[in-house]
Amino acid sequence: MYHPRAHIPKEQGGVMAEYDALVNHVAMWNVAVERQIQVKGPDAEKFVDFVITRPANIIKPMRGKYVILCNEEGGIMNDPVLLRIAEDEFWFSISDSDIEFWLRGVNIGKGFDVTIAEIDVCPVQIQGPKSEALMTDLFGSAVSDIPFYGLMEGTLNGADVIISQTGFSGEKGYEIYCLDATLNAEKVWYGVLEAGEKHNLKVTAVAHHRRIAAGILSWGQDVDQEVSPFQCNLAYQVPKDKEGDYIGKAALEKARAQIDTGYSPYPLGMVGIVFGGEPVIDYANDFWLIYGEEGDDAVGYVTSPWYSPELETNIALCHVPWNGRDVGTKYRVALPTEFGGEVVEAEVVSIPFRPSVNPNSREVEKSRTSAPVS
């Protein structure tokens, strides 16, 4: 979904110049492909509660949450940001996969009193330490009062928008959701560009390097419908006290019970690693195989690698054997030809590699305990 290549040419710094813009200034990302699936009607909360693992009633109007939708086997169908626009209206801001028809199919069988449709709303992301100053210039001082995952209505160049303090970067950031985007998208885009000049705003590609450092997952790359939340540090998304039924609940509760007894139904689990080789400063088009310290059989795979300027080493999210996830465990990574073509040493480390400005629930939970967060 997110275009991985750099907007800034290599001769002008390429992806690392974009990284500098994000972590030191402010960047704007075109994420119009982040489609909004509206669920609206008297049964909107009940329907949403049935398709997400977290309780829908904890999301109040003009607030949002990061959520997951699972299939009957407990695999992750999508991990969108869910916005509650009103008591009877939710927007799934989807990542990568198309869940509109899946949601429609669910409701054919369940018959909730809702309408489900993709609406004419497109977002841009404004990310980086200067994002609040830029957004304040655009929408006034009320921007500073928007909480993490909070929403606010606004206008820009005559276009109605909804603003959220959210993003895919681990940095301070916002999203501007342009309503009636077919007519108004250019008003919003050029309005932000003009206001951003004094803040050194740069238009860049979506920053995989920073989201990897923050441990933020990319659906289809790090996880998909064959991966359980217990495998990828999203166990907190499966509450033990949700009373209502939801898709995948039986499978997920069974898996949790097995894990609690010391048995894992899963062969692999996600970890972070640091690894050698030349700095990885381009997008990896395929998974890279992981091997144990000895032996010729692959035991796992790298999903999202990049170079960390702060750590001065390559970092990656990857899937390794369930019983080999402890920090300090050694592996070897086979780099493809375009990244050196050698086998390099790797070591499991703690995620995130670099903390988020607004720590997510996984980071907060991890800070409270020394035990691994599944």
mmCIF file of C-alpha atoms in Angstrom:
data_model
loop_
_atom_site.group_PDB
_atom_site.id
_atom_site.type_symbol
_atom_site.label_atom_id
_atom_site.label_comp_id
_atom_site.label_asym_id
_atom_site.label_seq_id
_atom_site.Cartn_x
_atom_site.Cartn_y
_atom_site.Cartn_z
ATOM 1 C CA MET A 1 0.000 0.000 0.000
ATOM 2 C CA TYR A 2 2.593 2.573 1.017
ATOM 3 C CA HIS A 3 4.971 3.471 -1.789
ATOM 4 C CA PRO A 4 8.351 2.373 -0.416
ATOM 5 C CA ARG A 5 10.701 4.404 -2.594
ATOM 6 C CA ALA A 6 12.123 7.790 -1.743
ATOM 7 C CA HIS A 7 10.691 11.028 -3.107
ATOM 8 C CA ILE A 8 14.029 12.775 -2.561
ATOM 9 C CA PRO A 9 16.566 11.723 -5.252
ATOM 10 C CA LYS A 10 19.600 9.714 -4.134
ATOM 11 C CA GLU A 11 21.957 12.499 -5.194
ATOM 12 C CA GLN A 12 20.127 14.784 -2.736
ATOM 13 C CA GLY A 13 20.294 12.310 0.123
ATOM 14 C CA GLY A 14 17.534 9.852 -0.770
ATOM 15 C CA VAL A 15 15.850 7.922 2.006
ATOM 16 C CA MET A 16 18.233 9.119 4.709
ATOM 17 C CA ALA A 17 17.425 12.746 3.861
ATOM 18 C CA GLU A 18 13.781 11.777 4.268
ATOM 19 C CA TYR A 19 14.621 10.193 7.612
ATOM 20 C CA ASP A 20 16.227 13.463 8.718
ATOM 21 C CA ALA A 21 13.111 15.393 7.678
ATOM 22 C CA LEU A 22 10.928 13.070 9.738
ATOM 23 C CA VAL A 23 12.939 12.896 12.955
ATOM 24 C CA ASN A 24 14.208 16.492 13.001
ATOM 25 C CA HIS A 25 11.619 18.559 11.120
ATOM 26 C CA VAL A 26 8.269 17.598 9.559
ATOM 27 C CA ALA A 27 7.251 15.377 6.664
ATOM 28 C CA MET A 28 4.039 15.059 4.656
ATOM 29 C CA TRP A 29 2.964 11.676 3.308
ATOM 30 C CA ASN A 30 0.388 11.016 0.630
ATOM 31 C CA VAL A 31 -1.589 8.119 2.135
ATOM 32 C CA ALA A 32 -4.740 8.601 0.077
ATOM 33 C CA VAL A 33 -4.773 4.848 -0.544
ATOM 34 C CA GLU A 34 -5.558 4.499 3.179
ATOM 35 C CA ARG A 35 -9.222 4.029 2.365
ATOM 36 C CA GLN A 36 -12.009 4.763 4.828
ATOM 37 C CA ILE A 37 -14.686 2.105 5.257
ATOM 38 C CA GLN A 38 -17.703 3.632 6.984
ATOM 39 C CA VAL A 39 -19.993 1.584 9.215
ATOM 40 C CA LYS A 40 -23.090 3.617 10.040
ATOM 41 C CA GLY A 41 -26.473 2.879 11.580
ATOM 42 C CA PRO A 42 -28.316 1.987 14.798
ATOM 43 C CA ASP A 43 -26.265 -1.216 15.240
ATOM 44 C CA ALA A 44 -22.893 0.313 14.341
ATOM 45 C CA GLU A 45 -21.326 -0.292 17.759
ATOM 46 C CA LYS A 46 -22.661 -3.858 17.951
ATOM 47 C CA PHE A 47 -21.371 -4.679 14.483
ATOM 48 C CA VAL A 48 -17.943 -3.180 15.107
ATOM 49 C CA ASP A 49 -17.743 -4.999 18.442
ATOM 50 C CA PHE A 50 -18.328 -8.281 16.606
ATOM 51 C CA VAL A 51 -15.523 -7.791 14.070
ATOM 52 C CA ILE A 52 -12.744 -6.356 16.291
ATOM 53 C CA THR A 53 -11.060 -8.073 19.222
ATOM 54 C CA ARG A 54 -11.184 -5.071 21.579
ATOM 55 C CA PRO A 55 -14.476 -3.779 23.035
ATOM 56 C CA ALA A 56 -15.988 -1.166 20.728
ATOM 57 C CA ASN A 57 -17.684 0.674 23.584
ATOM 58 C CA ILE A 58 -14.342 1.908 24.937
ATOM 59 C CA ILE A 59 -14.060 4.140 21.863
ATOM 60 C CA LYS A 60 -16.018 7.326 22.474
ATOM 61 C CA PRO A 61 -17.198 9.709 19.732
ATOM 62 C CA MET A 62 -14.350 11.748 18.236
ATOM 63 C CA ARG A 63 -11.783 9.242 19.441
ATOM 64 C CA GLY A 64 -9.915 6.407 17.756
ATOM 65 C CA LYS A 65 -8.054 3.193 18.536
ATOM 66 C CA TYR A 66 -5.586 0.900 16.840
ATOM 67 C CA VAL A 67 -7.487 -2.374 16.423
ATOM 68 C CA ILE A 68 -7.244 -5.750 14.743
ATOM 69 C CA LEU A 69 -9.821 -7.818 12.897
ATOM 70 C CA CYS A 70 -9.283 -11.585 12.884
ATOM 71 C CA ASN A 71 -10.669 -14.509 10.935
ATOM 72 C CA GLU A 72 -12.236 -17.579 12.547
ATOM 73 C CA GLU A 73 -8.796 -19.145 13.011
ATOM 74 C CA GLY A 74 -7.479 -16.079 14.838
ATOM 75 C CA GLY A 75 -5.365 -14.796 11.946
ATOM 76 C CA ILE A 76 -5.091 -11.041 11.477
ATOM 77 C CA MET A 77 -7.271 -9.837 8.592
ATOM 78 C CA ASN A 78 -6.305 -6.185 9.024
ATOM 79 C CA ASP A 79 -4.933 -3.809 11.654
ATOM 80 C CA PRO A 80 -6.559 -0.429 10.960
ATOM 81 C CA VAL A 81 -6.987 2.690 12.998
ATOM 82 C CA LEU A 82 -10.676 2.756 13.924
ATOM 83 C CA LEU A 83 -12.234 6.217 14.200
ATOM 84 C CA ARG A 84 -15.542 6.797 15.945
ATOM 85 C CA ILE A 85 -17.032 9.834 14.279
ATOM 86 C CA ALA A 86 -20.383 9.696 16.115
ATOM 87 C CA GLU A 87 -22.423 7.357 18.284
ATOM 88 C CA ASP A 88 -23.686 5.587 15.173
ATOM 89 C CA GLU A 89 -20.708 6.001 12.832
ATOM 90 C CA PHE A 90 -17.254 4.391 12.665
ATOM 91 C CA TRP A 91 -14.507 4.603 10.029
ATOM 92 C CA PHE A 92 -12.039 1.777 9.486
ATOM 93 C CA SER A 93 -8.903 3.493 8.188
ATOM 94 C CA ILE A 94 -7.579 0.356 6.562
ATOM 95 C CA SER A 95 -4.051 -0.730 5.833
ATOM 96 C CA ASP A 96 -3.164 -2.689 2.736
ATOM 97 C CA SER A 97 -5.894 -5.332 2.505
ATOM 98 C CA ASP A 98 -9.471 -4.691 1.390
ATOM 99 C CA ILE A 99 -11.932 -5.470 4.179
ATOM 100 C CA GLU A 100 -15.012 -3.719 2.789
ATOM 101 C CA PHE A 101 -16.400 -6.818 1.087
ATOM 102 C CA TRP A 102 -15.369 -9.011 4.012
ATOM 103 C CA LEU A 103 -17.355 -6.742 6.350
ATOM 104 C CA ARG A 104 -20.305 -6.840 3.956
ATOM 105 C CA GLY A 105 -20.101 -10.621 3.876
ATOM 106 C CA VAL A 106 -20.070 -10.823 7.659
ATOM 107 C CA ASN A 107 -23.218 -8.743 7.825
ATOM 108 C CA ILE A 108 -25.052 -10.827 5.245
ATOM 109 C CA GLY A 109 -24.926 -13.594 7.802
ATOM 110 C CA LYS A 110 -25.497 -11.485 10.921
ATOM 111 C CA GLY A 111 -28.025 -8.896 9.778
ATOM 112 C CA PHE A 112 -26.952 -5.884 11.835
ATOM 113 C CA ASP A 113 -28.817 -2.656 11.049
ATOM 114 C CA VAL A 114 -25.885 -0.845 9.436
ATOM 115 C CA THR A 115 -24.663 0.384 6.082
ATOM 116 C CA ILE A 116 -21.102 -0.429 5.026
ATOM 117 C CA ALA A 117 -19.412 1.635 2.317
ATOM 118 C CA GLU A 118 -16.135 3.127 1.195
ATOM 119 C CA ILE A 119 -16.550 6.883 1.507
ATOM 120 C CA ASP A 120 -14.934 9.787 -0.346
ATOM 121 C CA VAL A 121 -12.418 10.608 2.374
ATOM 122 C CA CYS A 122 -8.642 10.639 1.865
ATOM 123 C CA PRO A 123 -5.943 11.342 4.452
ATOM 124 C CA VAL A 124 -2.490 12.850 4.435
ATOM 125 C CA GLN A 125 -0.082 12.306 7.298
ATOM 126 C CA ILE A 126 1.896 15.149 8.855
ATOM 127 C CA GLN A 127 4.684 13.572 10.912
ATOM 128 C CA GLY A 128 7.699 14.802 12.868
ATOM 129 C CA PRO A 129 8.659 17.030 15.807
ATOM 130 C CA LYS A 130 7.493 20.208 14.037
ATOM 131 C CA SER A 131 4.117 18.716 13.104
ATOM 132 C CA GLU A 132 2.257 20.367 15.980
ATOM 133 C CA ALA A 133 3.583 23.818 15.083
ATOM 134 C CA LEU A 134 2.558 23.362 11.450
ATOM 135 C CA MET A 135 -0.872 22.011 12.377
ATOM 136 C CA THR A 136 -1.391 24.913 14.783
ATOM 137 C CA ASP A 137 -0.697 27.349 11.951
ATOM 138 C CA LEU A 138 -3.299 25.530 9.861
ATOM 139 C CA PHE A 139 -6.040 24.908 12.426
ATOM 140 C CA GLY A 140 -5.360 27.044 15.493
ATOM 141 C CA SER A 141 -4.265 26.396 19.054
ATOM 142 C CA ALA A 142 -6.971 23.760 19.621
ATOM 143 C CA VAL A 143 -4.657 21.297 17.858
ATOM 144 C CA SER A 144 -2.533 21.201 21.009
ATOM 145 C CA ASP A 145 -5.523 19.855 22.937
ATOM 146 C CA ILE A 146 -6.037 16.832 20.673
ATOM 147 C CA PRO A 147 -5.017 13.745 22.681
ATOM 148 C CA PHE A 148 -3.254 10.749 21.181
ATOM 149 C CA TYR A 149 -5.908 9.045 19.016
ATOM 150 C CA GLY A 150 -8.181 12.047 19.523
ATOM 151 C CA LEU A 151 -10.127 13.739 16.709
ATOM 152 C CA MET A 152 -11.076 17.326 15.851
ATOM 153 C CA GLU A 153 -13.101 18.892 13.058
ATOM 154 C CA GLY A 154 -11.595 21.685 10.984
ATOM 155 C CA THR A 155 -11.477 23.434 7.624
ATOM 156 C CA LEU A 156 -8.572 24.108 5.291
ATOM 157 C CA ASN A 157 -8.910 26.327 2.227
ATOM 158 C CA GLY A 158 -12.664 25.860 2.434
ATOM 159 C CA ALA A 159 -12.428 22.066 2.652
ATOM 160 C CA ASP A 160 -13.949 20.245 5.623
ATOM 161 C CA VAL A 161 -11.523 17.894 7.343
ATOM 162 C CA ILE A 162 -11.170 15.712 10.409
ATOM 163 C CA ILE A 163 -7.834 15.788 12.208
ATOM 164 C CA SER A 164 -6.421 12.997 14.357
ATOM 165 C CA GLN A 165 -3.243 12.738 16.377
ATOM 166 C CA THR A 166 -2.133 9.454 14.822
ATOM 167 C CA GLY A 167 0.498 8.208 12.414
ATOM 168 C CA PHE A 168 2.705 5.437 11.086
ATOM 169 C CA SER A 169 6.032 6.825 12.270
ATOM 170 C CA GLY A 170 6.611 6.626 16.019
ATOM 171 C CA GLU A 171 7.147 10.405 15.911
ATOM 172 C CA LYS A 172 4.681 13.094 16.962
ATOM 173 C CA GLY A 173 2.216 13.376 14.136
ATOM 174 C CA TYR A 174 -1.248 13.951 12.759
ATOM 175 C CA GLU A 175 -3.512 12.819 9.964
ATOM 176 C CA ILE A 176 -5.772 15.171 8.023
ATOM 177 C CA TYR A 177 -8.827 13.354 6.633
ATOM 178 C CA CYS A 178 -10.160 15.332 3.687
ATOM 179 C CA LEU A 179 -13.938 15.027 3.261
ATOM 180 C CA ASP A 180 -15.371 15.021 -0.273
ATOM 181 C CA ALA A 181 -11.811 14.332 -1.352
ATOM 182 C CA THR A 182 -12.622 14.096 -5.052
ATOM 183 C CA LEU A 183 -13.369 17.823 -4.958
ATOM 184 C CA ASN A 184 -11.171 19.007 -2.094
ATOM 185 C CA ALA A 185 -7.945 16.975 -2.022
ATOM 186 C CA GLU A 186 -5.851 19.548 -3.864
ATOM 187 C CA LYS A 187 -7.085 22.342 -1.576
ATOM 188 C CA VAL A 188 -5.790 20.414 1.426
ATOM 189 C CA TRP A 189 -2.542 19.277 -0.184
ATOM 190 C CA TYR A 190 -1.459 22.698 -1.402
ATOM 191 C CA GLY A 191 -2.682 24.381 1.765
ATOM 192 C CA VAL A 192 -0.370 22.206 3.843
ATOM 193 C CA LEU A 193 2.532 22.740 1.428
ATOM 194 C CA GLU A 194 2.207 26.516 1.630
ATOM 195 C CA ALA A 195 1.956 26.616 5.410
ATOM 196 C CA GLY A 196 4.807 24.135 5.750
ATOM 197 C CA GLU A 197 7.459 26.230 4.035
ATOM 198 C CA LYS A 198 8.548 28.011 7.216
ATOM 199 C CA HIS A 199 8.708 24.677 9.070
ATOM 200 C CA ASN A 200 11.029 23.073 6.492
ATOM 201 C CA LEU A 201 8.269 20.666 5.447
ATOM 202 C CA LYS A 202 9.350 17.918 3.056
ATOM 203 C CA VAL A 203 7.111 15.636 1.007
ATOM 204 C CA THR A 204 8.541 12.155 1.484
ATOM 205 C CA ALA A 205 7.698 8.500 1.117
ATOM 206 C CA VAL A 206 6.144 6.790 4.114
ATOM 207 C CA ALA A 207 9.027 6.169 6.511
ATOM 208 C CA HIS A 208 9.542 2.438 6.848
ATOM 209 C CA HIS A 209 12.889 3.059 8.576
ATOM 210 C CA ARG A 210 11.271 4.916 11.487
ATOM 211 C CA ARG A 211 8.196 2.695 11.813
ATOM 212 C CA ILE A 212 10.483 -0.362 11.959
ATOM 213 C CA ALA A 213 12.504 1.300 14.720
ATOM 214 C CA ALA A 214 9.258 1.913 16.613
ATOM 215 C CA GLY A 215 8.135 -1.692 16.125
ATOM 216 C CA ILE A 216 5.090 -0.623 14.106
ATOM 217 C CA LEU A 217 3.783 -3.451 11.940
ATOM 218 C CA SER A 218 2.949 -3.311 8.248
ATOM 219 C CA TRP A 219 0.105 -5.637 7.248
ATOM 220 C CA GLY A 220 1.093 -7.922 4.388
ATOM 221 C CA GLN A 221 4.767 -7.491 5.179
ATOM 222 C CA ASP A 222 5.131 -8.301 8.882
ATOM 223 C CA VAL A 223 1.743 -9.925 9.477
ATOM 224 C CA ASP A 224 -1.158 -11.320 7.483
ATOM 225 C CA GLN A 225 -4.184 -13.561 7.899
ATOM 226 C CA GLU A 226 -1.940 -16.525 8.757
ATOM 227 C CA VAL A 227 -0.342 -14.735 11.727
ATOM 228 C CA SER A 228 -1.955 -14.623 15.169
ATOM 229 C CA PRO A 229 -1.740 -11.570 17.445
ATOM 230 C CA PHE A 230 0.070 -13.807 19.961
ATOM 231 C CA GLN A 231 2.874 -14.258 17.441
ATOM 232 C CA CYS A 232 3.557 -10.583 16.762
ATOM 233 C CA ASN A 233 3.491 -8.686 20.070
ATOM 234 C CA LEU A 234 -0.227 -7.897 19.825
ATOM 235 C CA ALA A 235 -1.495 -10.059 22.692
ATOM 236 C CA TYR A 236 -2.754 -6.875 24.379
ATOM 237 C CA GLN A 237 -5.263 -6.602 21.524
ATOM 238 C CA VAL A 238 -6.978 -9.771 22.801
ATOM 239 C CA PRO A 239 -8.519 -8.802 26.159
ATOM 240 C CA LYS A 240 -9.407 -11.519 28.620
ATOM 241 C CA ASP A 241 -12.494 -9.688 29.850
ATOM 242 C CA LYS A 242 -14.393 -8.925 26.625
ATOM 243 C CA GLU A 243 -17.821 -10.440 27.263
ATOM 244 C CA GLY A 244 -19.337 -10.295 23.805
ATOM 245 C CA ASP A 245 -18.538 -12.721 21.017
ATOM 246 C CA TYR A 246 -16.335 -11.679 18.114
ATOM 247 C CA ILE A 247 -14.870 -13.339 15.055
ATOM 248 C CA GLY A 248 -11.893 -15.453 16.081
ATOM 249 C CA LYS A 249 -12.631 -15.348 19.816
ATOM 250 C CA ALA A 250 -12.818 -19.116 20.328
ATOM 251 C CA ALA A 251 -9.560 -19.755 18.470
ATOM 252 C CA LEU A 252 -7.719 -16.950 20.238
ATOM 253 C CA GLU A 253 -8.891 -17.974 23.705
ATOM 254 C CA LYS A 254 -7.849 -21.564 23.007
ATOM 255 C CA ALA A 255 -4.412 -20.406 21.853
ATOM 256 C CA ARG A 256 -3.943 -18.200 24.914
ATOM 257 C CA ALA A 257 -4.846 -21.078 27.233
ATOM 258 C CA GLN A 258 -2.269 -23.285 25.509
ATOM 259 C CA ILE A 259 0.426 -20.611 25.754
ATOM 260 C CA ASP A 260 -0.356 -20.111 29.454
ATOM 261 C CA THR A 261 0.394 -23.807 30.071
ATOM 262 C CA GLY A 262 3.789 -23.470 28.404
ATOM 263 C CA TYR A 263 2.817 -24.980 25.051
ATOM 264 C CA SER A 264 2.750 -22.874 21.907
ATOM 265 C CA PRO A 265 0.458 -23.774 19.005
ATOM 266 C CA TYR A 266 2.672 -21.599 16.803
ATOM 267 C CA PRO A 267 6.064 -22.550 15.349
ATOM 268 C CA LEU A 268 7.275 -18.942 14.996
ATOM 269 C CA GLY A 269 7.056 -15.631 16.815
ATOM 270 C CA MET A 270 8.110 -12.085 15.970
ATOM 271 C CA VAL A 271 11.246 -10.468 17.409
ATOM 272 C CA GLY A 272 13.589 -7.629 16.645
ATOM 273 C CA ILE A 273 17.167 -8.284 15.578
ATOM 274 C CA VAL A 274 20.318 -6.337 14.853
ATOM 275 C CA PHE A 275 22.489 -7.749 12.090
ATOM 276 C CA GLY A 276 25.683 -7.108 10.159
ATOM 277 C CA GLY A 277 26.482 -6.254 6.574
ATOM 278 C CA GLU A 278 26.433 -3.000 4.657
ATOM 279 C CA PRO A 279 23.787 -0.460 5.747
ATOM 280 C CA VAL A 280 20.354 -1.396 4.402
ATOM 281 C CA ILE A 281 19.024 1.875 2.996
ATOM 282 C CA ASP A 282 16.580 0.581 0.418
ATOM 283 C CA TYR A 283 13.317 -1.313 0.551
ATOM 284 C CA ALA A 284 13.536 -5.113 0.703
ATOM 285 C CA ASN A 285 11.307 -6.604 -1.981
ATOM 286 C CA ASP A 286 11.144 -10.074 -0.440
ATOM 287 C CA PHE A 287 11.652 -11.939 2.812
ATOM 288 C CA TRP A 288 15.206 -12.897 3.806
ATOM 289 C CA LEU A 289 15.921 -16.317 5.285
ATOM 290 C CA ILE A 290 17.194 -16.726 8.830
ATOM 291 C CA TYR A 291 19.376 -19.610 9.998
ATOM 292 C CA GLY A 292 20.456 -20.809 13.408
ATOM 293 C CA GLU A 293 24.036 -20.365 14.590
ATOM 294 C CA GLU A 294 24.762 -23.724 12.969
ATOM 295 C CA GLY A 295 23.140 -25.779 10.243
ATOM 296 C CA ASP A 296 21.938 -25.262 6.694
ATOM 297 C CA ASP A 297 18.189 -25.302 7.273
ATOM 298 C CA ALA A 298 16.313 -22.005 7.421
ATOM 299 C CA VAL A 299 14.493 -21.492 10.722
ATOM 300 C CA GLY A 300 12.733 -18.169 10.090
ATOM 301 C CA TYR A 301 12.596 -15.072 7.927
ATOM 302 C CA VAL A 302 13.151 -11.308 8.005
ATOM 303 C CA THR A 303 10.122 -9.195 7.108
ATOM 304 C CA SER A 304 11.218 -5.553 7.539
ATOM 305 C CA PRO A 305 14.931 -4.623 7.548
ATOM 306 C CA TRP A 306 16.533 -1.169 7.583
ATOM 307 C CA TYR A 307 19.553 0.710 8.861
ATOM 308 C CA SER A 308 19.330 2.609 12.152
ATOM 309 C CA PRO A 309 21.476 5.775 12.222
ATOM 310 C CA GLU A 310 21.087 6.009 16.008
ATOM 311 C CA LEU A 311 22.225 2.436 16.680
ATOM 312 C CA GLU A 312 24.672 2.468 13.760
ATOM 313 C CA THR A 313 23.601 -1.018 12.727
ATOM 314 C CA ASN A 314 21.001 -2.781 10.629
ATOM 315 C CA ILE A 315 17.750 -3.620 12.395
ATOM 316 C CA ALA A 316 14.798 -5.766 11.408
ATOM 317 C CA LEU A 317 11.507 -7.275 12.421
ATOM 318 C CA CYS A 318 11.464 -11.010 11.788
ATOM 319 C CA HIS A 319 9.854 -14.340 12.615
ATOM 320 C CA VAL A 320 12.022 -16.912 14.423
ATOM 321 C CA PRO A 321 11.339 -20.182 16.286
ATOM 322 C CA TRP A 322 8.934 -19.673 19.190
ATOM 323 C CA ASN A 323 11.443 -21.000 21.713
ATOM 324 C CA GLY A 324 14.235 -18.895 20.243
ATOM 325 C CA ARG A 325 12.828 -15.430 20.923
ATOM 326 C CA ASP A 326 14.883 -14.549 24.008
ATOM 327 C CA VAL A 327 16.996 -11.398 23.871
ATOM 328 C CA GLY A 328 20.581 -12.352 23.086
ATOM 329 C CA THR A 329 19.725 -15.395 20.944
ATOM 330 C CA LYS A 330 22.071 -15.589 17.957
ATOM 331 C CA TYR A 331 21.062 -16.211 14.344
ATOM 332 C CA ARG A 332 22.423 -15.734 10.836
ATOM 333 C CA VAL A 333 20.713 -13.748 8.077
ATOM 334 C CA ALA A 334 21.203 -14.515 4.382
ATOM 335 C CA LEU A 335 21.367 -11.194 2.558
ATOM 336 C CA PRO A 336 20.236 -11.183 -1.094
ATOM 337 C CA THR A 337 22.694 -10.223 -3.806
ATOM 338 C CA GLU A 338 21.549 -6.608 -4.039
ATOM 339 C CA PHE A 339 22.287 -6.176 -0.334
ATOM 340 C CA GLY A 340 25.697 -7.844 -0.326
ATOM 341 C CA GLY A 341 24.896 -11.495 -0.945
ATOM 342 C CA GLU A 342 26.536 -12.729 2.247
ATOM 343 C CA VAL A 343 25.457 -14.501 5.412
ATOM 344 C CA VAL A 344 25.828 -12.205 8.431
ATOM 345 C CA GLU A 345 25.501 -12.594 12.179
ATOM 346 C CA ALA A 346 22.328 -11.436 13.927
ATOM 347 C CA GLU A 347 21.128 -11.157 17.518
ATOM 348 C CA VAL A 348 17.679 -10.821 19.083
ATOM 349 C CA VAL A 349 17.157 -7.493 20.863
ATOM 350 C CA SER A 350 14.273 -5.764 22.554
ATOM 351 C CA ILE A 351 11.570 -3.972 20.549
ATOM 352 C CA PRO A 352 11.199 -1.027 20.021
ATOM 353 C CA PHE A 353 14.638 -0.180 18.742
ATOM 354 C CA ARG A 354 13.751 3.482 19.275
ATOM 355 C CA PRO A 355 10.806 4.457 21.513
ATOM 356 C CA SER A 356 7.757 6.196 20.117
ATOM 357 C CA VAL A 357 6.949 9.781 21.081
ATOM 358 C CA ASN A 358 3.494 8.466 22.018
ATOM 359 C CA PRO A 359 4.169 4.917 23.306
ATOM 360 C CA ASN A 360 1.553 2.415 22.199
ATOM 361 C CA SER A 361 -0.114 -0.070 24.525
ATOM 362 C CA ARG A 362 2.483 -2.730 23.772
ATOM 363 C CA GLU A 363 5.336 -0.418 24.767
ATOM 364 C CA VAL A 364 3.531 0.735 27.918
ATOM 365 C CA GLU A 365 2.759 -2.831 28.977
ATOM 366 C CA LYS A 366 6.315 -3.905 28.309
ATOM 367 C CA SER A 367 7.688 -1.111 30.496
ATOM 368 C CA ARG A 368 5.687 -2.439 33.448
ATOM 369 C CA THR A 369 7.131 -5.924 33.426
ATOM 370 C CA SER A 370 10.385 -7.695 32.746
ATOM 371 C CA ALA A 371 8.532 -10.675 31.287
ATOM 372 C CA PRO A 372 8.356 -11.078 27.486
ATOM 373 C CA VAL A 373 5.285 -9.561 25.874
ATOM 374 C CA SER A 374 3.824 -12.135 23.489
#
